[in-house]
CSV table of C-alpha atoms in Angstrom, one decimal:
chain,number,residue,atom,x,y,z
A,7,MET,CA,39.9,-49.8,-53.2
A,8,SER,CA,39.5,-52.7,-50.7
A,9,GLU,CA,36.4,-55.4,-50.9
A,10,THR,CA,35.3,-57.2,-47.3
A,11,VAL,CA,33.6,-60.4,-48.4
A,12,LEU,CA,31.9,-62.5,-45.3
A,13,GLU,CA,29.8,-65.2,-45.1
A,14,GLY,CA,26.6,-65.6,-44.9
A,15,LEU,CA,22.6,-66.9,-45.1
A,16,LEU,CA,20.6,-65.8,-47.2
A,17,PHE,CA,16.6,-65.2,-46.1
A,18,ASP,CA,14.7,-64.7,-48.5
A,19,GLY,CA,11.0,-64.0,-46.2
A,20,ARG,CA,8.9,-66.2,-49.1
A,21,SER,CA,10.2,-69.6,-46.5
A,22,ALA,CA,12.3,-70.7,-43.9
A,23,ALA,CA,14.6,-72.3,-46.4
A,24,ALA,CA,18.1,-70.4,-45.7
A,25,THR,CA,20.0,-70.0,-49.2
A,26,PRO,CA,24.3,-69.3,-48.1
A,27,VAL,CA,25.4,-66.5,-49.7
A,28,ARG,CA,28.1,-64.7,-49.7
A,29,ILE,CA,28.5,-60.3,-49.4
A,30,ALA,CA,30.7,-58.3,-50.4
A,31,ILE,CA,30.3,-54.3,-49.1
A,32,ALA,CA,32.4,-52.4,-50.8
A,33,GLY,CA,31.7,-48.4,-52.0
A,34,GLY,CA,29.4,-47.6,-50.6
A,35,VAL,CA,27.3,-51.6,-51.9
A,36,LEU,CA,26.7,-54.5,-50.8
A,37,THR,CA,27.0,-57.4,-53.6
A,38,ILE,CA,25.1,-60.3,-52.4
A,39,THR,CA,26.6,-64.6,-54.7
A,40,THR,CA,26.0,-67.2,-54.3
A,41,PRO,CA,29.5,-69.4,-52.9
A,42,ASP,CA,30.0,-69.9,-56.6
A,43,GLY,CA,30.1,-66.7,-57.0
A,44,ALA,CA,27.0,-66.2,-59.2
A,45,LEU,CA,25.1,-62.9,-58.8
A,46,LEU,CA,21.9,-62.6,-56.1
A,47,SER,CA,21.1,-59.4,-55.8
A,48,GLU,CA,23.3,-55.6,-55.2
A,49,HIS,CA,22.0,-52.4,-52.1
A,50,GLY,CA,23.1,-49.5,-51.7
A,51,LEU,CA,24.2,-48.9,-48.4
A,52,ALA,CA,21.5,-46.6,-47.4
A,53,ARG,CA,18.1,-48.3,-48.0
A,54,LEU,CA,19.8,-51.6,-45.7
A,55,THR,CA,18.4,-52.0,-42.3
A,56,VAL,CA,21.0,-53.6,-40.0
A,57,THR,CA,20.6,-54.8,-36.5
A,58,GLU,CA,22.1,-53.7,-33.1
A,59,ALA,CA,25.3,-56.4,-32.6
A,60,PHE,CA,25.3,-57.5,-29.1
A,61,ALA,CA,27.8,-59.6,-27.8
A,62,THR,CA,28.3,-62.6,-30.3
A,63,ALA,CA,25.9,-63.3,-31.6
A,64,PRO,CA,24.5,-63.1,-35.3
A,65,ARG,CA,23.4,-59.7,-37.1
A,66,GLN,CA,20.7,-59.4,-39.6
A,67,ILE,CA,20.5,-57.3,-42.8
A,68,GLY,CA,17.4,-56.1,-43.3
A,69,LEU,CA,16.6,-55.9,-47.6
A,70,PRO,CA,14.6,-54.4,-49.7
A,71,GLY,CA,11.5,-57.0,-50.6
A,72,GLY,CA,11.7,-58.6,-46.7
A,73,GLY,CA,14.4,-60.5,-47.2
A,74,VAL,CA,18.0,-61.0,-45.0
A,75,VAL,CA,20.7,-62.0,-44.5
A,76,GLU,CA,22.2,-63.1,-41.4
A,77,VAL,CA,25.9,-63.1,-41.0
A,78,PRO,CA,27.8,-65.0,-38.8
A,79,ASP,CA,30.5,-62.9,-37.7
A,80,GLY,CA,29.1,-60.1,-36.3
A,81,ALA,CA,32.7,-58.6,-35.8
A,82,ALA,CA,33.8,-58.6,-39.0
A,83,LEU,CA,29.8,-57.0,-40.0
A,84,ALA,CA,30.5,-53.8,-38.4
A,85,ALA,CA,34.2,-53.5,-39.1
A,86,ALA,CA,33.3,-53.7,-43.4
A,87,LEU,CA,30.6,-51.4,-42.5
A,88,SER,CA,32.5,-49.2,-40.1
A,89,ALA,CA,35.0,-48.6,-43.6
A,90,ALA,CA,32.1,-48.9,-45.9
A,91,GLY,CA,31.5,-45.2,-44.0
A,92,ARG,CA,28.3,-46.7,-42.7
A,93,ARG,CA,28.2,-44.7,-39.0
A,94,PRO,CA,27.0,-47.5,-35.8
A,95,GLY,CA,23.2,-47.5,-34.5
A,96,LEU,CA,22.8,-45.8,-31.5
A,97,VAL,CA,23.4,-48.4,-29.3
A,98,ASP,CA,26.0,-49.8,-31.2
A,99,TRP,CA,27.4,-45.7,-29.9
A,100,LEU,CA,26.3,-46.1,-26.8
A,101,GLU,CA,28.1,-49.1,-25.7
A,102,ALA,CA,31.2,-48.1,-26.6
A,103,ARG,CA,31.0,-44.4,-24.6
A,104,TRP,CA,29.5,-45.5,-21.4
A,105,ARG,CA,29.8,-43.1,-19.3
A,106,THR,CA,27.6,-41.4,-21.9
A,107,ALA,CA,25.2,-44.1,-21.8
A,108,LEU,CA,24.7,-44.3,-17.6
A,109,ALA,CA,24.2,-40.4,-17.7
A,110,ALA,CA,21.3,-41.4,-20.5
A,111,VAL,CA,20.3,-43.1,-18.1
A,112,VAL,CA,20.0,-41.2,-14.8
A,113,VAL,CA,18.2,-37.9,-17.4
A,114,CYS,CA,15.6,-40.2,-18.2
A,115,VAL,CA,15.4,-41.5,-13.9
A,116,ALA,CA,15.5,-37.9,-13.4
A,117,VAL,CA,12.7,-36.8,-16.4
A,118,ILE,CA,10.5,-39.6,-15.1
A,119,VAL,CA,10.5,-38.4,-11.8
A,120,ALA,CA,10.2,-34.9,-12.2
A,121,ALA,CA,7.1,-35.4,-14.6
A,122,TYR,CA,5.2,-38.0,-11.6
A,123,LEU,CA,6.7,-35.6,-8.8
A,124,TYR,CA,5.3,-32.8,-10.9
A,125,GLY,CA,4.2,-32.8,-13.8
A,126,LEU,CA,1.8,-35.5,-13.0
A,127,PRO,CA,0.1,-33.6,-10.1
A,128,ALA,CA,0.3,-30.3,-12.4
A,129,ALA,CA,-2.1,-32.1,-15.3
A,130,ALA,CA,-4.5,-34.0,-12.4
A,131,GLY,CA,-5.2,-30.8,-11.1
A,132,TRP,CA,-5.8,-29.4,-14.5
A,133,ILE,CA,-8.2,-31.5,-15.6
A,134,ALA,CA,-9.8,-31.9,-12.0
A,135,ARG,CA,-10.4,-28.4,-12.2
A,136,THR,CA,-12.0,-27.7,-15.5
A,137,LEU,CA,-13.5,-31.7,-15.2
A,138,PRO,CA,-17.8,-30.0,-16.0
A,139,ALA,CA,-19.1,-29.9,-13.0
A,140,SER,CA,-22.1,-33.4,-14.0
A,141,ALA,CA,-18.6,-34.7,-14.9
A,142,GLU,CA,-17.3,-34.9,-11.8
A,143,ARG,CA,-20.4,-36.0,-9.6
A,144,ARG,CA,-20.6,-39.0,-12.3
A,145,LEU,CA,-17.3,-39.5,-11.4
A,146,GLY,CA,-18.5,-39.6,-7.3
A,147,ASP,CA,-21.4,-41.7,-7.8
A,148,GLY,CA,-18.7,-45.1,-9.8
A,149,VAL,CA,-16.9,-44.4,-7.3
A,150,LEU,CA,-19.6,-44.8,-4.7
A,151,GLU,CA,-21.7,-48.1,-6.7
A,152,LEU,CA,-18.1,-49.0,-6.0
A,153,LEU,CA,-17.5,-48.6,-2.7
A,154,ASP,CA,-21.0,-49.6,-1.5
A,155,GLY,CA,-20.5,-52.6,-4.1
A,156,HIS,CA,-17.7,-54.2,-2.1
A,157,VAL,CA,-16.7,-51.8,1.1
A,158,LEU,CA,-19.6,-50.6,2.8
A,159,ARG,CA,-22.7,-52.1,3.5
A,160,PRO,CA,-26.0,-49.8,5.3
A,161,THR,CA,-26.1,-47.6,7.6
A,162,ALA,CA,-26.9,-48.9,10.9
A,163,LEU,CA,-28.1,-45.5,12.9
A,164,SER,CA,-31.5,-44.9,13.0
A,165,GLU,CA,-33.0,-42.4,11.5
A,166,GLU,CA,-33.5,-40.1,14.1
A,167,GLU,CA,-29.5,-40.4,14.4
A,168,GLN,CA,-29.3,-39.4,10.4
A,169,ARG,CA,-31.8,-36.6,11.3
A,170,ALA,CA,-30.0,-34.9,14.4
A,171,ALA,CA,-26.5,-35.0,12.7
A,172,GLN,CA,-27.6,-34.0,9.1
A,173,GLU,CA,-28.7,-31.1,11.2
A,174,ARG,CA,-26.1,-30.8,13.0
A,175,ILE,CA,-23.9,-30.4,10.1
A,176,ASP,CA,-26.0,-29.0,7.8
A,177,GLU,CA,-26.2,-25.8,10.3
A,178,ALA,CA,-22.6,-25.2,10.5
A,179,ALA,CA,-22.5,-25.3,6.2
A,180,ARG,CA,-25.2,-22.8,6.4
A,181,LEU,CA,-22.3,-20.3,7.8
A,182,GLY,CA,-19.7,-21.2,7.0
A,183,ALA,CA,-19.5,-22.8,3.9
A,184,PRO,CA,-22.8,-21.0,1.7
A,185,ALA,CA,-21.0,-21.3,-1.3
A,186,VAL,CA,-20.3,-25.7,-1.2
A,187,LYS,CA,-22.6,-27.9,-2.6
A,188,TYR,CA,-22.2,-31.5,-0.9
A,189,ARG,CA,-24.9,-34.5,-0.3
A,190,LEU,CA,-24.3,-35.9,2.9
A,191,LEU,CA,-24.9,-39.7,3.2
A,192,PHE,CA,-25.0,-42.5,7.0
A,193,ARG,CA,-22.6,-45.7,5.5
A,194,SER,CA,-21.7,-48.6,8.5
A,195,ALA,CA,-18.2,-49.6,7.7
A,196,GLY,CA,-17.9,-53.5,5.9
A,197,PHE,CA,-15.2,-54.4,8.6
A,198,GLY,CA,-12.7,-52.6,10.6
A,199,PRO,CA,-13.0,-48.8,12.4
A,200,SER,CA,-15.8,-46.7,10.9
A,201,MET,CA,-14.2,-42.8,12.5
A,202,ASN,CA,-14.1,-41.1,9.9
A,203,ALA,CA,-15.7,-39.7,6.7
A,204,PHE,CA,-14.6,-38.8,2.9
A,205,ALA,CA,-15.1,-37.4,0.1
A,206,LEU,CA,-16.2,-38.5,-3.1
A,207,PRO,CA,-16.2,-36.2,-6.3
A,208,GLY,CA,-18.9,-34.4,-7.2
A,209,GLY,CA,-19.6,-33.0,-3.6
A,210,THR,CA,-20.2,-36.8,-1.4
A,211,VAL,CA,-20.2,-37.0,1.7
A,212,VAL,CA,-19.4,-40.6,3.6
A,213,VAL,CA,-19.7,-39.9,7.0
A,214,LEU,CA,-19.9,-43.9,8.8
A,215,ASP,CA,-20.9,-44.4,12.2
A,216,GLY,CA,-18.5,-44.7,14.6
A,217,LEU,CA,-18.2,-40.6,13.6
A,218,VAL,CA,-21.5,-39.8,14.8
A,219,ARG,CA,-22.1,-42.0,17.1
A,220,GLY,CA,-18.4,-41.5,19.3
A,221,THR,CA,-19.0,-37.6,18.7
A,222,ALA,CA,-22.6,-37.3,18.0
A,223,SER,CA,-22.6,-34.6,21.4
A,224,ASP,CA,-19.8,-31.8,20.5
A,225,ASP,CA,-18.4,-30.2,17.2
A,226,ARG,CA,-15.3,-33.0,16.9
A,227,LEU,CA,-18.2,-34.5,13.4
A,228,VAL,CA,-18.6,-30.7,12.0
A,229,ALA,CA,-14.8,-30.8,12.2
A,230,ILE,CA,-14.3,-33.6,10.8
A,231,VAL,CA,-16.6,-33.0,8.0
A,232,GLY,CA,-15.4,-29.4,6.9
A,233,HIS,CA,-12.2,-30.9,6.5
A,234,GLU,CA,-13.8,-33.1,3.4
A,235,LEU,CA,-15.8,-30.6,2.4
A,236,GLY,CA,-12.5,-28.3,2.1
A,237,HIS,CA,-11.7,-30.7,-0.3
A,238,VAL,CA,-14.7,-30.9,-2.2
A,239,ALA,CA,-14.3,-27.3,-2.6
A,240,ARG,CA,-10.8,-27.4,-3.6
A,241,ARG,CA,-11.8,-30.5,-6.3
A,242,HIS,CA,-9.6,-32.8,-4.4
A,243,SER,CA,-11.0,-36.3,-4.5
A,244,ALA,CA,-11.3,-35.5,-8.3
A,245,GLN,CA,-7.9,-33.9,-8.7
A,246,ALA,CA,-5.8,-37.4,-6.5
A,247,LEU,CA,-8.3,-39.8,-8.3
A,248,LEU,CA,-7.2,-38.7,-12.0
A,249,LYS,CA,-3.0,-38.9,-10.3
A,250,SER,CA,-3.4,-41.5,-8.0
A,251,ALA,CA,-5.8,-43.9,-10.9
A,252,GLY,CA,-4.9,-42.6,-13.8
A,253,VAL,CA,-7.3,-41.2,-16.3
A,254,GLY,CA,-7.7,-44.3,-18.0
A,255,ALA,CA,-9.4,-45.1,-14.4
A,256,ALA,CA,-11.3,-41.9,-14.2
A,257,ALA,CA,-13.2,-42.9,-17.6
A,258,SER,CA,-13.9,-45.8,-16.8
A,259,LEU,CA,-15.3,-45.2,-13.8
A,260,LEU,CA,-17.3,-42.0,-14.5
A,261,TRP,CA,-18.2,-44.1,-17.8
A,262,GLY,CA,-19.0,-47.6,-15.6
A,263,ASP,CA,-16.5,-49.9,-18.2
A,264,PHE,CA,-15.6,-51.7,-16.6
A,265,SER,CA,-14.8,-55.3,-17.1
A,266,GLY,CA,-14.8,-57.4,-13.5
A,267,GLN,CA,-15.8,-54.5,-10.7
A,268,ALA,CA,-13.6,-55.8,-7.9
A,269,ALA,CA,-10.5,-55.2,-9.9
A,270,ALA,CA,-11.7,-51.6,-9.7
A,271,ILE,CA,-11.1,-51.1,-6.4
A,272,PRO,CA,-7.8,-50.6,-5.9
A,273,ALA,CA,-8.8,-46.9,-8.6
A,274,ALA,CA,-11.2,-45.7,-6.3
A,275,LEU,CA,-9.5,-46.0,-3.3
A,276,ALA,CA,-6.4,-44.5,-4.6
A,277,MET,CA,-8.1,-41.2,-4.4
A,278,PHE,CA,-7.4,-41.4,-0.3
A,279,ASP,CA,-4.6,-41.3,-1.1
A,280,TYR,CA,-3.8,-37.1,-0.8
A,281,SER,CA,-1.5,-35.3,-0.9
A,282,ARG,CA,0.0,-33.3,2.4
A,283,ASP,CA,0.3,-29.6,0.6
A,284,ALA,CA,-3.9,-30.8,0.3
A,285,GLU,CA,-4.7,-32.0,3.5
A,286,ARG,CA,-2.9,-28.8,4.7
A,287,GLU,CA,-5.1,-26.9,2.9
A,288,ALA,CA,-8.9,-29.0,4.3
A,289,ASP,CA,-7.5,-28.6,7.7
A,290,GLU,CA,-7.7,-24.9,6.9
A,291,ASP,CA,-10.9,-25.2,5.6
A,292,ALA,CA,-12.7,-26.4,8.3
A,293,VAL,CA,-10.8,-24.1,10.6
A,294,ARG,CA,-12.0,-21.1,9.3
A,295,PHE,CA,-15.7,-23.5,8.3
A,296,LEU,CA,-15.8,-23.6,12.3
A,297,ARG,CA,-15.2,-20.4,13.0
A,298,ALA,CA,-17.4,-18.6,9.9
A,299,ALA,CA,-20.4,-20.4,12.2
A,300,GLY,CA,-19.4,-19.5,15.0
A,301,ARG,CA,-17.7,-21.9,16.5
A,302,SER,CA,-14.8,-22.9,18.0
A,303,ALA,CA,-11.6,-24.2,16.0
A,304,LEU,CA,-10.7,-25.9,18.8
A,305,PRO,CA,-12.8,-29.2,17.7
A,306,MET,CA,-10.3,-29.4,14.5
A,307,ALA,CA,-7.0,-29.6,16.9
A,308,GLU,CA,-9.5,-32.8,18.3
A,309,ALA,CA,-10.9,-34.5,16.2
A,310,LEU,CA,-7.4,-35.1,14.8
A,311,CYS,CA,-6.8,-36.7,18.5
A,312,LEU,CA,-9.8,-38.2,17.6
A,313,LEU,CA,-8.2,-40.7,15.0
A,314,GLN,CA,-4.6,-40.5,15.9
A,315,CYS,CA,-6.7,-42.7,18.3
A,316,VAL,CA,-8.2,-44.6,15.9
A,317,GLU,CA,-4.9,-44.9,13.7
A,318,ARG,CA,-3.2,-45.9,16.8
A,319,GLU,CA,-5.4,-48.9,17.4
A,320,ALA,CA,-5.2,-50.1,13.8
A,321,SER,CA,-2.1,-50.0,13.8
A,322,LEU,CA,-2.5,-53.9,15.7
A,323,GLY,CA,-4.2,-55.3,11.8
A,324,ALA,CA,-4.3,-55.0,8.2
A,325,MET,CA,-7.0,-51.9,8.2
A,326,PRO,CA,-8.2,-50.5,4.3
A,327,ARG,CA,-7.2,-47.6,3.1
A,328,LEU,CA,-10.7,-45.6,3.4
A,329,LEU,CA,-11.0,-47.0,6.7
A,330,SER,CA,-8.0,-45.9,8.1
A,331,THR,CA,-7.5,-42.7,8.8
A,332,HIS,CA,-5.4,-39.8,7.0
A,333,PRO,CA,-1.1,-40.0,6.8
A,334,LYS,CA,0.6,-37.4,8.5
A,335,LEU,CA,-2.1,-37.2,11.4
A,336,ALA,CA,0.9,-36.2,14.3
A,337,GLU,CA,2.1,-32.9,11.6
A,338,ARG,CA,-1.9,-32.1,11.3
A,339,ILE,CA,-1.8,-31.7,14.4
A,340,GLN,CA,0.9,-28.9,15.1
A,341,HIS,CA,-0.4,-27.3,12.2
A,342,VAL,CA,-4.1,-27.5,13.0
A,343,ARG,CA,-2.7,-26.6,15.7
A,344,GLU,CA,-0.8,-23.1,15.4
A,345,LEU,CA,-3.3,-21.9,13.3
A,346,ARG,CA,-5.5,-18.3,15.0
A,347,GLY,CA,-7.9,-19.6,17.1
A,348,VAL,CA,-6.5,-23.1,18.6
A,349,ASP,CA,-4.5,-22.7,21.7
A,350,PRO,CA,-1.2,-24.0,21.1
A,351,SER,CA,-0.4,-25.4,23.7
A,352,TYR,CA,-3.1,-28.1,23.4
A,353,ARG,CA,-1.8,-31.4,23.0
A,354,CYS,CA,-3.8,-35.0,22.4
A,355,PRO,CA,-4.4,-36.6,26.1
A,356,GLU,CA,-2.9,-39.9,26.7
A,357,PRO,CA,-3.1,-42.8,24.5
A,358,ALA,CA,-5.4,-45.5,26.2
A,359,PRO,CA,-4.3,-48.9,26.6
A,360,ALA,CA,-3.0,-51.7,23.9
A,361,GLY,CA,-7.1,-52.6,22.8
A,362,SER,CA,-8.4,-50.5,24.4
A,363,PRO,CA,-11.0,-49.0,21.8
A,364,CYS,CA,-11.5,-45.1,20.1
A,365,GLY,CA,-15.0,-46.3,19.0
A,366,PRO,CA,-18.2,-47.7,19.5
A,367,ASP,CA,-18.5,-51.6,18.4
A,368,GLU,CA,-20.6,-51.4,16.0
A,369,ASP,CA,-21.7,-55.3,16.5
A,370,ASP,CA,-23.6,-55.0,19.9
A,371,GLY,CA,-25.4,-52.5,18.9
A,372,ASP,CA,-24.4,-50.1,21.5
A,373,ASP,CA,-25.3,-46.1,20.4
A,374,GLU,CA,-23.1,-44.9,23.1
A,375,PRO,CA,-19.6,-44.1,22.4
A,376,GLY,CA,-15.7,-46.6,23.2
A,377,THR,CA,-13.1,-45.6,25.0
A,378,CYS,CA,-9.9,-43.5,23.3
A,379,GLY,CA,-7.5,-42.8,26.9
A,380,ALA,CA,-9.5,-42.4,30.4
A,381,GLY,CA,-12.0,-43.9,29.0
A,382,GLU,CA,-14.0,-41.9,26.9
A,383,ALA,CA,-12.9,-39.7,23.1
A,384,PRO,CA,-10.3,-37.6,23.9
A,385,ARG,CA,-10.8,-33.9,24.5
A,386,PRO,CA,-9.1,-31.6,26.1
A,387,SER,CA,-9.6,-30.2,30.0
A,388,GLY,CA,-11.2,-27.0,28.8
A,389,ASP,CA,-12.4,-25.1,26.4
């Protein structure tokens, strides 16, 4: 039986001192001796760990009890182990079969992508659907506290403006969404345009001042809030938060365990990145909401045109996602036009000249709506 003898350094695991040794591999046994042949120890190969080969770097043999033998000639050690019947490690095996390694990488990437695109949304949806209502409300309260502290300001609307908007929305909700429990709050945007509204987990709908002042006399406000009530009823906000920010961030919002409140803002804003399907469902809910409330469905298309105008204005400068309109507006407008009750020939008004405001300028305290198009927020030529 052939025996391979290699030079090495023994580290006993108790000190940093290195002892020159010789190792011999034969018959499934590793024998360690001093350079002059004195036996130090013997070990079965099955009980040893061997580091993977990496170019010309030395390899280490882990011994029972914590000792290590470092072998400078890694290639010779690999040959000796192979001759003794020890199979190579996974890394060695893959390095010798690069096509297999490449295929494994492709499979891993595909699994990760599939988990993100399908597994994560499915898991987030299941958790959101089974989340107790009280927990969902606490989650929404946590998000609101963060936004109030860093992004939003107290409303500048008068009590009369708030009451009029609340009554208009409540009247429509009693007919259009009687089963949806919600709480309406008014806030002012800390910076940037404010022609928007958004739903939080647990049923809170925040309406920004600019939207109230820009749509107070028509049903576009009702349409936009109806869209947000669709998100509330379907628990889209909790689902989006769980998907984008993760269960850990959601738990922190739920129990208020943040080491730094400002660092948690991205987790809170992540919930406003709704999927295409979620936006489509909420748009359809808004159209049904308007019709059930005895109103025309056309204001939903008009409202999306208004938001598109705001988005066009916002593109002139940086704008946080919370204050921006929802994505894919052109696609959503097309979908709403195809729904029953909306004239499919309806088109958004021509865009305003660059720099023309779509909504009111909150800094001047003027209650009058701004412009979008020819001096007013977008409206159709007829109902």
